[in-house]
PDB file of C-alpha atoms in Angstrom:
ATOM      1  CA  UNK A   1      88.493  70.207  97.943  1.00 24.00           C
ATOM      2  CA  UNK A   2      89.935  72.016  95.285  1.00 28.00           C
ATOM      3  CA  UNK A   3      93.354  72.050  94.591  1.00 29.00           C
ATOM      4  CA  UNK A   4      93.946  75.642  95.565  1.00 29.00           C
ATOM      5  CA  UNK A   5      92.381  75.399  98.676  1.00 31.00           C
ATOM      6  CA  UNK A   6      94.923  72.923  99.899  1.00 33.00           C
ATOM      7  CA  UNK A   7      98.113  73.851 101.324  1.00 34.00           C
ATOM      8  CA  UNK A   8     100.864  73.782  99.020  1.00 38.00           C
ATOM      9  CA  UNK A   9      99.057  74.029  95.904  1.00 43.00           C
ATOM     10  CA  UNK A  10      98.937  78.386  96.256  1.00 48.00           C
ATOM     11  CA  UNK A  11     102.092  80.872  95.639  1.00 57.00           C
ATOM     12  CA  UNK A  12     104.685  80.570  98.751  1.00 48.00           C
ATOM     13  CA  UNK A  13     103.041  77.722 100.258  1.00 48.00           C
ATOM     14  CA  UNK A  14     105.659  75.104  99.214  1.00 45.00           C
ATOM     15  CA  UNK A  15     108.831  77.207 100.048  1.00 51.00           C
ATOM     16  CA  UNK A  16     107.095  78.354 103.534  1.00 55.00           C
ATOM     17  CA  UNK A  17     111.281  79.005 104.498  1.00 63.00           C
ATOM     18  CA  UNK A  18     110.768  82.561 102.682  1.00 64.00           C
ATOM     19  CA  UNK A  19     107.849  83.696 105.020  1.00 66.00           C
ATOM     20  CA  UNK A  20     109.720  82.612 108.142  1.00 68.00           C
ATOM     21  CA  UNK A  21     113.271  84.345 106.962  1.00 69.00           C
ATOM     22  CA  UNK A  22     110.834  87.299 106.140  1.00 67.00           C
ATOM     23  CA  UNK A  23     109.379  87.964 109.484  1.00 65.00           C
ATOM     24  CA  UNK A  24     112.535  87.245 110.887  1.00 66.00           C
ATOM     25  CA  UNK A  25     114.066  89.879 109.005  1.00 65.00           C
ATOM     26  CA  UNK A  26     110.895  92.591 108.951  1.00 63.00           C
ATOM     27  CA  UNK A  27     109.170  94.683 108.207  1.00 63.00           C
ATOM     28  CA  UNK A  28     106.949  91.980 106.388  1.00 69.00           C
ATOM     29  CA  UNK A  29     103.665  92.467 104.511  1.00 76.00           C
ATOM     30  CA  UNK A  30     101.692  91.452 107.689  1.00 84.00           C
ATOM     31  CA  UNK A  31     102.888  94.821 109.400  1.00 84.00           C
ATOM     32  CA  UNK A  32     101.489  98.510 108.500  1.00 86.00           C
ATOM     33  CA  UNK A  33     102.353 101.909 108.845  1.00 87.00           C
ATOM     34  CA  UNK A  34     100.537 102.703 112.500  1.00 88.00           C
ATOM     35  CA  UNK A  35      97.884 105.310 111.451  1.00 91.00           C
ATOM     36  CA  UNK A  36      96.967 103.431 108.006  1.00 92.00           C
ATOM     37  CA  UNK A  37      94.671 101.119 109.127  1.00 93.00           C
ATOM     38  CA  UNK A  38      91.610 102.503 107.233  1.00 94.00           C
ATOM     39  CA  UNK A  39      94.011 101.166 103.837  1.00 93.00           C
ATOM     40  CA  UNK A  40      94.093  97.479 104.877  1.00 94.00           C
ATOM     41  CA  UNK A  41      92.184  95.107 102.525  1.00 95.00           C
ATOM     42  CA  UNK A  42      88.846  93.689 103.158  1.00 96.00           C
ATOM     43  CA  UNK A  43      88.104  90.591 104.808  1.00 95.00           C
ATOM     44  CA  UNK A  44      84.843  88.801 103.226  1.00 94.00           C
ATOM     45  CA  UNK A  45      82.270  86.653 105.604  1.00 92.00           C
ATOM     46  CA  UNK A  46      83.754  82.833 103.155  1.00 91.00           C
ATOM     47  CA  UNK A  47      86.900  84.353 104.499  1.00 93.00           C
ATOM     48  CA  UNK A  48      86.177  85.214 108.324  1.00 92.00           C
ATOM     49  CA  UNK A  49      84.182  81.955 108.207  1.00 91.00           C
ATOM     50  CA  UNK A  50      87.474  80.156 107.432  1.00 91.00           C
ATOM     51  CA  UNK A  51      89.460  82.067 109.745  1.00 91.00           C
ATOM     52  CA  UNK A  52      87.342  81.126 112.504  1.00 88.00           C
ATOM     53  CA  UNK A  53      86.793  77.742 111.416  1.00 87.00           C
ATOM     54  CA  UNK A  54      90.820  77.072 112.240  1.00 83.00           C
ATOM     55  CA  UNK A  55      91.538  79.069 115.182  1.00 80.00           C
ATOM     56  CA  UNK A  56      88.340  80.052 116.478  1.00 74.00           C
ATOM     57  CA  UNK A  57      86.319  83.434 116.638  1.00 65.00           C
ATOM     58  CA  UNK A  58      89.301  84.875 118.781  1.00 61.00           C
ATOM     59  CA  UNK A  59      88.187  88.593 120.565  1.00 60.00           C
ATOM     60  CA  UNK A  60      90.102  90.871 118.019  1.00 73.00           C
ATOM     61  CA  UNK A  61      90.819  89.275 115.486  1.00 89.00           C
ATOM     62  CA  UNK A  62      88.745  91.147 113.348  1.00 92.00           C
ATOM     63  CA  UNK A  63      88.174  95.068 113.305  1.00 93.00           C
ATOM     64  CA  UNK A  64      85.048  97.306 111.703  1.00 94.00           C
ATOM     65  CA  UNK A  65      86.177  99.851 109.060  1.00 95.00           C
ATOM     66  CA  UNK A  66      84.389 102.795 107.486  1.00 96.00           C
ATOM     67  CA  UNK A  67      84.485 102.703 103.729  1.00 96.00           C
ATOM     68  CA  UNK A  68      86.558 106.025 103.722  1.00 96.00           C
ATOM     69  CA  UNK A  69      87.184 107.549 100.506  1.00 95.00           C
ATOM     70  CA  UNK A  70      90.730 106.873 101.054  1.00 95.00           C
ATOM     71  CA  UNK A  71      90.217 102.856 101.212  1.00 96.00           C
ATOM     72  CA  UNK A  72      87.766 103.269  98.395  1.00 96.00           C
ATOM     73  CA  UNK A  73      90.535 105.073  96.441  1.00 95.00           C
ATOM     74  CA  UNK A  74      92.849 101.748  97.110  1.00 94.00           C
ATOM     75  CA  UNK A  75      90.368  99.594  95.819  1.00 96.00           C
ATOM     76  CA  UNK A  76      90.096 101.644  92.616  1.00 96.00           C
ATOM     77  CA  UNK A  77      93.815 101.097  92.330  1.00 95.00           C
ATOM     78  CA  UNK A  78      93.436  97.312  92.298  1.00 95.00           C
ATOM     79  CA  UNK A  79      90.280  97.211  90.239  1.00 96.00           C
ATOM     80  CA  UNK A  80      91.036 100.220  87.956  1.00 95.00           C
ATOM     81  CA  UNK A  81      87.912  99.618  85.913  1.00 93.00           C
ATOM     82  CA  UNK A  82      85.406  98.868  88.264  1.00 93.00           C
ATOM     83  CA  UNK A  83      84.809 101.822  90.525  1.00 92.00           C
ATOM     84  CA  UNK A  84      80.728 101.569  90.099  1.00 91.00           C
ATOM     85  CA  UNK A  85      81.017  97.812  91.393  1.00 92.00           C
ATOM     86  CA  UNK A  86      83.029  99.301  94.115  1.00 93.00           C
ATOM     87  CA  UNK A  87      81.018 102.367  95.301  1.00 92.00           C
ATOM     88  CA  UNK A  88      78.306  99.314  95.716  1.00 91.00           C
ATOM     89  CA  UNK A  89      80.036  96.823  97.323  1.00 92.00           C
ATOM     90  CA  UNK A  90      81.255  99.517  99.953  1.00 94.00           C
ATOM     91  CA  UNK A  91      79.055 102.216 100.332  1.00 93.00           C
ATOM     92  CA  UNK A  92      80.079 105.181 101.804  1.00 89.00           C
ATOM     93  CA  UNK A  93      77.849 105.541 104.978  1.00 89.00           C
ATOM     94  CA  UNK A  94      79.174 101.078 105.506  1.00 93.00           C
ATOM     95  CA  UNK A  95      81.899  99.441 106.815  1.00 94.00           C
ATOM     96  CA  UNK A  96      83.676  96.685 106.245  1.00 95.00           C
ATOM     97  CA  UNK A  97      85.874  94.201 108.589  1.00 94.00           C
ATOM     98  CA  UNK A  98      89.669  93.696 108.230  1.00 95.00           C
ATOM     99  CA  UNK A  99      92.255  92.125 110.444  1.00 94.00           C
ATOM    100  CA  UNK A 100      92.922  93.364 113.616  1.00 93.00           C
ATOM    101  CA  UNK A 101      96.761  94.942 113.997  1.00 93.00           C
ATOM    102  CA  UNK A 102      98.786  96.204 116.994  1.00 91.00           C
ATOM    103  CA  UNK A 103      99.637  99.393 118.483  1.00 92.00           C
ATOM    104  CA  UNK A 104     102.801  98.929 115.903  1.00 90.00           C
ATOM    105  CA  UNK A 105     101.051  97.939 112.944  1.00 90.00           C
ATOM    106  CA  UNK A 106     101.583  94.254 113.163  1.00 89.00           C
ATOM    107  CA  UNK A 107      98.880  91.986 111.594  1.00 92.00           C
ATOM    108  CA  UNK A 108      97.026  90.068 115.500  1.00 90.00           C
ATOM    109  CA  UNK A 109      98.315  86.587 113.266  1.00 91.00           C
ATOM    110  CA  UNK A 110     101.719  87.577 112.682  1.00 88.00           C
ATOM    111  CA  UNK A 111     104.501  85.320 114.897  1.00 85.00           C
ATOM    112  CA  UNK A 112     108.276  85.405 115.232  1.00 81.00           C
ATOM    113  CA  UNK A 113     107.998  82.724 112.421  1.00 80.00           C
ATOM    114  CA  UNK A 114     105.697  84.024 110.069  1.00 83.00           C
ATOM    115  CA  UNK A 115     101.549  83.874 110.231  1.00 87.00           C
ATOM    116  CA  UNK A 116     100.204  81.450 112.788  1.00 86.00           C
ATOM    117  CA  UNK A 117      97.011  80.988 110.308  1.00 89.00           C
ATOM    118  CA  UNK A 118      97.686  77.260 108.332  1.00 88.00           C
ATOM    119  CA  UNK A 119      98.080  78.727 104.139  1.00 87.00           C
ATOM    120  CA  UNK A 120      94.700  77.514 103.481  1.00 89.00           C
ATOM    121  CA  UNK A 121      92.763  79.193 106.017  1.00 91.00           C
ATOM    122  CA  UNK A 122      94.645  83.429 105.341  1.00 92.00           C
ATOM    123  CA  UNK A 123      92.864  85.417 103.178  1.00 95.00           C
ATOM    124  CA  UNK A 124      92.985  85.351  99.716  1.00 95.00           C
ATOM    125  CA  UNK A 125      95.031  88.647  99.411  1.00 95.00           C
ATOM    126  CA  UNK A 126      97.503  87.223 102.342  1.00 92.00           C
ATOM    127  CA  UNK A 127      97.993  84.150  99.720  1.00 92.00           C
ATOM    128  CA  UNK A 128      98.390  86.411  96.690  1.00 91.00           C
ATOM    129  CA  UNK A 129     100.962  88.837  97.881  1.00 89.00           C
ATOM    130  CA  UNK A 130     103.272  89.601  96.122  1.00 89.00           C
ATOM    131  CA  UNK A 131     100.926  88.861  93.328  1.00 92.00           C
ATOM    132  CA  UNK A 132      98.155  90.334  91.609  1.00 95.00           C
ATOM    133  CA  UNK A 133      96.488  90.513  88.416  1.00 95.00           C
ATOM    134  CA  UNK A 134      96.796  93.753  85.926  1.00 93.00           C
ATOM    135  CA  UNK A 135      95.095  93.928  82.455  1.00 90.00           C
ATOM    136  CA  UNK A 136      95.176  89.755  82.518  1.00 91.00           C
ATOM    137  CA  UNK A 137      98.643  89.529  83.537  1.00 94.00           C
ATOM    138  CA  UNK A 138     100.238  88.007  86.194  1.00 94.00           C
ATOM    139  CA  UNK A 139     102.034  91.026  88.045  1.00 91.00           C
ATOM    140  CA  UNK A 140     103.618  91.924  91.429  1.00 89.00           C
ATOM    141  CA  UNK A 141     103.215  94.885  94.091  1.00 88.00           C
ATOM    142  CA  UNK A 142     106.806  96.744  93.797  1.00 82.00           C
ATOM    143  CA  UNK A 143     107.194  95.968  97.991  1.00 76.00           C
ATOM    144  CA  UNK A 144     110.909  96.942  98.705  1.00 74.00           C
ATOM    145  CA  UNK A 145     110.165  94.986 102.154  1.00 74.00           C
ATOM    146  CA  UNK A 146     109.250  91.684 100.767  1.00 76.00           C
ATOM    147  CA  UNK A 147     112.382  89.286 100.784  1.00 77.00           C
ATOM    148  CA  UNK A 148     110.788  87.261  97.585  1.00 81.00           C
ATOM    149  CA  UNK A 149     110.568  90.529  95.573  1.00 79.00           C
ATOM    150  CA  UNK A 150     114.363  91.549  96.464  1.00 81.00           C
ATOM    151  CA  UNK A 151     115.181  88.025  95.544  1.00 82.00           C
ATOM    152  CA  UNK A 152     113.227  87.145  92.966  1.00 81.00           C
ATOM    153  CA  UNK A 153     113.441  90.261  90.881  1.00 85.00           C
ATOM    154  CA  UNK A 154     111.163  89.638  87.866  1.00 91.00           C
ATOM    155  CA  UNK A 155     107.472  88.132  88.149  1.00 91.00           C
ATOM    156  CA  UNK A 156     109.031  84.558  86.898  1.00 92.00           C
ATOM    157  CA  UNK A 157     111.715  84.916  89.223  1.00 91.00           C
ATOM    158  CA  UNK A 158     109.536  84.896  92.068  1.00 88.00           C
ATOM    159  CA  UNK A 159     107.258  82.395  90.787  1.00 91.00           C
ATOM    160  CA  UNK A 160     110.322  80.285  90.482  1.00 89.00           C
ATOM    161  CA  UNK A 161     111.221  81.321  94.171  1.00 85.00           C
ATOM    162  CA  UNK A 162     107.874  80.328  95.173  1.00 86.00           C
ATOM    163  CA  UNK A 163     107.109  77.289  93.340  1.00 86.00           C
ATOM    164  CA  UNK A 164     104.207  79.030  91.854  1.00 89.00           C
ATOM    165  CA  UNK A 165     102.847  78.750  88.692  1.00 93.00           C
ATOM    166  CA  UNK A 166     100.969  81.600  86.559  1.00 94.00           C
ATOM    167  CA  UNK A 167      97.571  79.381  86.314  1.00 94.00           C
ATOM    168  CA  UNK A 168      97.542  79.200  90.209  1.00 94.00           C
ATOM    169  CA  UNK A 169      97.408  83.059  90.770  1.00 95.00           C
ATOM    170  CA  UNK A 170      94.802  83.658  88.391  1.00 95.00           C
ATOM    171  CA  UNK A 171      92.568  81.177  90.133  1.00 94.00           C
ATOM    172  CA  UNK A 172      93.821  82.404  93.471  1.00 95.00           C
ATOM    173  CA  UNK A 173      92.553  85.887  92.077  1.00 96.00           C
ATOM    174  CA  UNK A 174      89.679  85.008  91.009  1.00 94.00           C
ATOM    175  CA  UNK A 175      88.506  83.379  94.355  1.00 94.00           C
ATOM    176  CA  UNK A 176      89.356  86.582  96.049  1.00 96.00           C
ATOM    177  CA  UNK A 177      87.329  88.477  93.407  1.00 95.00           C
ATOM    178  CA  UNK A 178      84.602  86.497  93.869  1.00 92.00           C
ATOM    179  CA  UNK A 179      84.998  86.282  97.821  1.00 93.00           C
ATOM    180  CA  UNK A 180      85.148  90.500  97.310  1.00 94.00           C
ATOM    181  CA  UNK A 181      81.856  90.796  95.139  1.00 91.00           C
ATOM    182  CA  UNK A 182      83.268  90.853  91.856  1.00 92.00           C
ATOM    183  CA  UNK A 183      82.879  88.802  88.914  1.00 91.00           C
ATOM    184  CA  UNK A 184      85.735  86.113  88.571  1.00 87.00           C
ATOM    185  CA  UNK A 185      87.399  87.829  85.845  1.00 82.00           C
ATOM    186  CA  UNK A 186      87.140  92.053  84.690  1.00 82.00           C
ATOM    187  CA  UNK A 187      85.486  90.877  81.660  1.00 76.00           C
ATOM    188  CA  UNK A 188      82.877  88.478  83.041  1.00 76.00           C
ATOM    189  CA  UNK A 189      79.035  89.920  84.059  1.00 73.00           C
ATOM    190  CA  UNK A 190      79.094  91.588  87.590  1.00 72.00           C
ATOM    191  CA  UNK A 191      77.411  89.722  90.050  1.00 64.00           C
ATOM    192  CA  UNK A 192      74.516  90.878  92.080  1.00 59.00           C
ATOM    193  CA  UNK A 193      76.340  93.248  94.749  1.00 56.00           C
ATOM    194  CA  UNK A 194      75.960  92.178  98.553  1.00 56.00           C
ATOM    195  CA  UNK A 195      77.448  94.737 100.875  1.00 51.00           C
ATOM    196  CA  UNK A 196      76.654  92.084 103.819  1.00 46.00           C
ATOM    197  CA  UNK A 197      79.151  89.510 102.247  1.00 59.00           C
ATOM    198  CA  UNK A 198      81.404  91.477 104.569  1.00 59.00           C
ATOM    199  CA  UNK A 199      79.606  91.245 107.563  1.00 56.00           C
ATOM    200  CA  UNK A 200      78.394  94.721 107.852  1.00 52.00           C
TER     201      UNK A 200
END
């Protein structure tokens, strides 16, 4: 098994205190705005696999989504350069499956104490956050909600919260963009796109 796949080898898995004070505190990044549903990231088929693989195909846990042209204009945002890929990956007349949330917005894994999914078994993106890669830089979302960011302050800061290191988030990344149909890295050949990797 590969080191990342394991729990505490991927960003926030070995200070799991931070997620718990988090969703103790709220709003987290497990809870959206009621009404923004269609914006919620993609969950791939390797990734519902897993999920289902640890807590079983639980009734709900997963919900269709049209590829709106307001989700496809999020995706854009995170892969600036590759709206072609994109526009084939999610079509515009497909759909897509993402987590399931409630009536308030809150993700159907989120607990008093955090996710109940073990670290190695939540989607890549889940694992990321606050993270994410920019022009082949480590970065981080600006998320005024997220206790590490408030803390943490600077990309190394949180790292250091975390007990993350750079290398891990670009391989973290790159699972996700290969999960998500994309090449591992922006500057790699595009693989063959597969709208069904997402269970559509």
């Amino acid at each position: 098994m590969n080191a990342l796949s394991r729990s505490g080898d991927s960003p926030g898995s070995r200070n799991p205190e931070s997620c718990r004070r988090c969703a103790a505190a709220g709003p987290t990044c497990c809870t959206l705005t009621p009404g923004h549903e269609e914006l919620c990231f993609p969950i791939s088929e390797v990734e519902r696999h897993r999920i289902a693989e640890h807590v079983g195909l639980s009734l709900g846990a997963f919900t269709p989504e049209a590829n709106s042209g307001a989700f496809l204009s999020c995706m854009r945002r995170l892969f600036p350069r590759e709206g072609k890929l994109l526009e084939s990956l999610f079509p515009e007349s497909g759909r897509h499956l993402r987590l399931s949330v409630s009536p308030g917005g809150h993700c159907v894994f989120l607990q008093a104490d955090g996710c109940r999914l073990p670290r190695e078994a939540r989607p890549y993106y889940c694992r990321l956050f606050p993270f994410w890669m920019a022009d082949g830089r480590v970065t981080a979302f600006a998320a005024a909600s997220c206790l590490v960011h408030r803390q943490g302050r600077t990309v190394a800061g949180m790292l250091t919260l975390l007990a993350a290191t750079e290398g891990q988030v670009r391989d973290l990344h790159g699972r996700l963009r290969l999960a998500w149909g994309l090449p591992p890295r922006e500057d790699m050949p595009a693989v063959t796109p597969v709208p069904a990797r997402f269970g559509t």
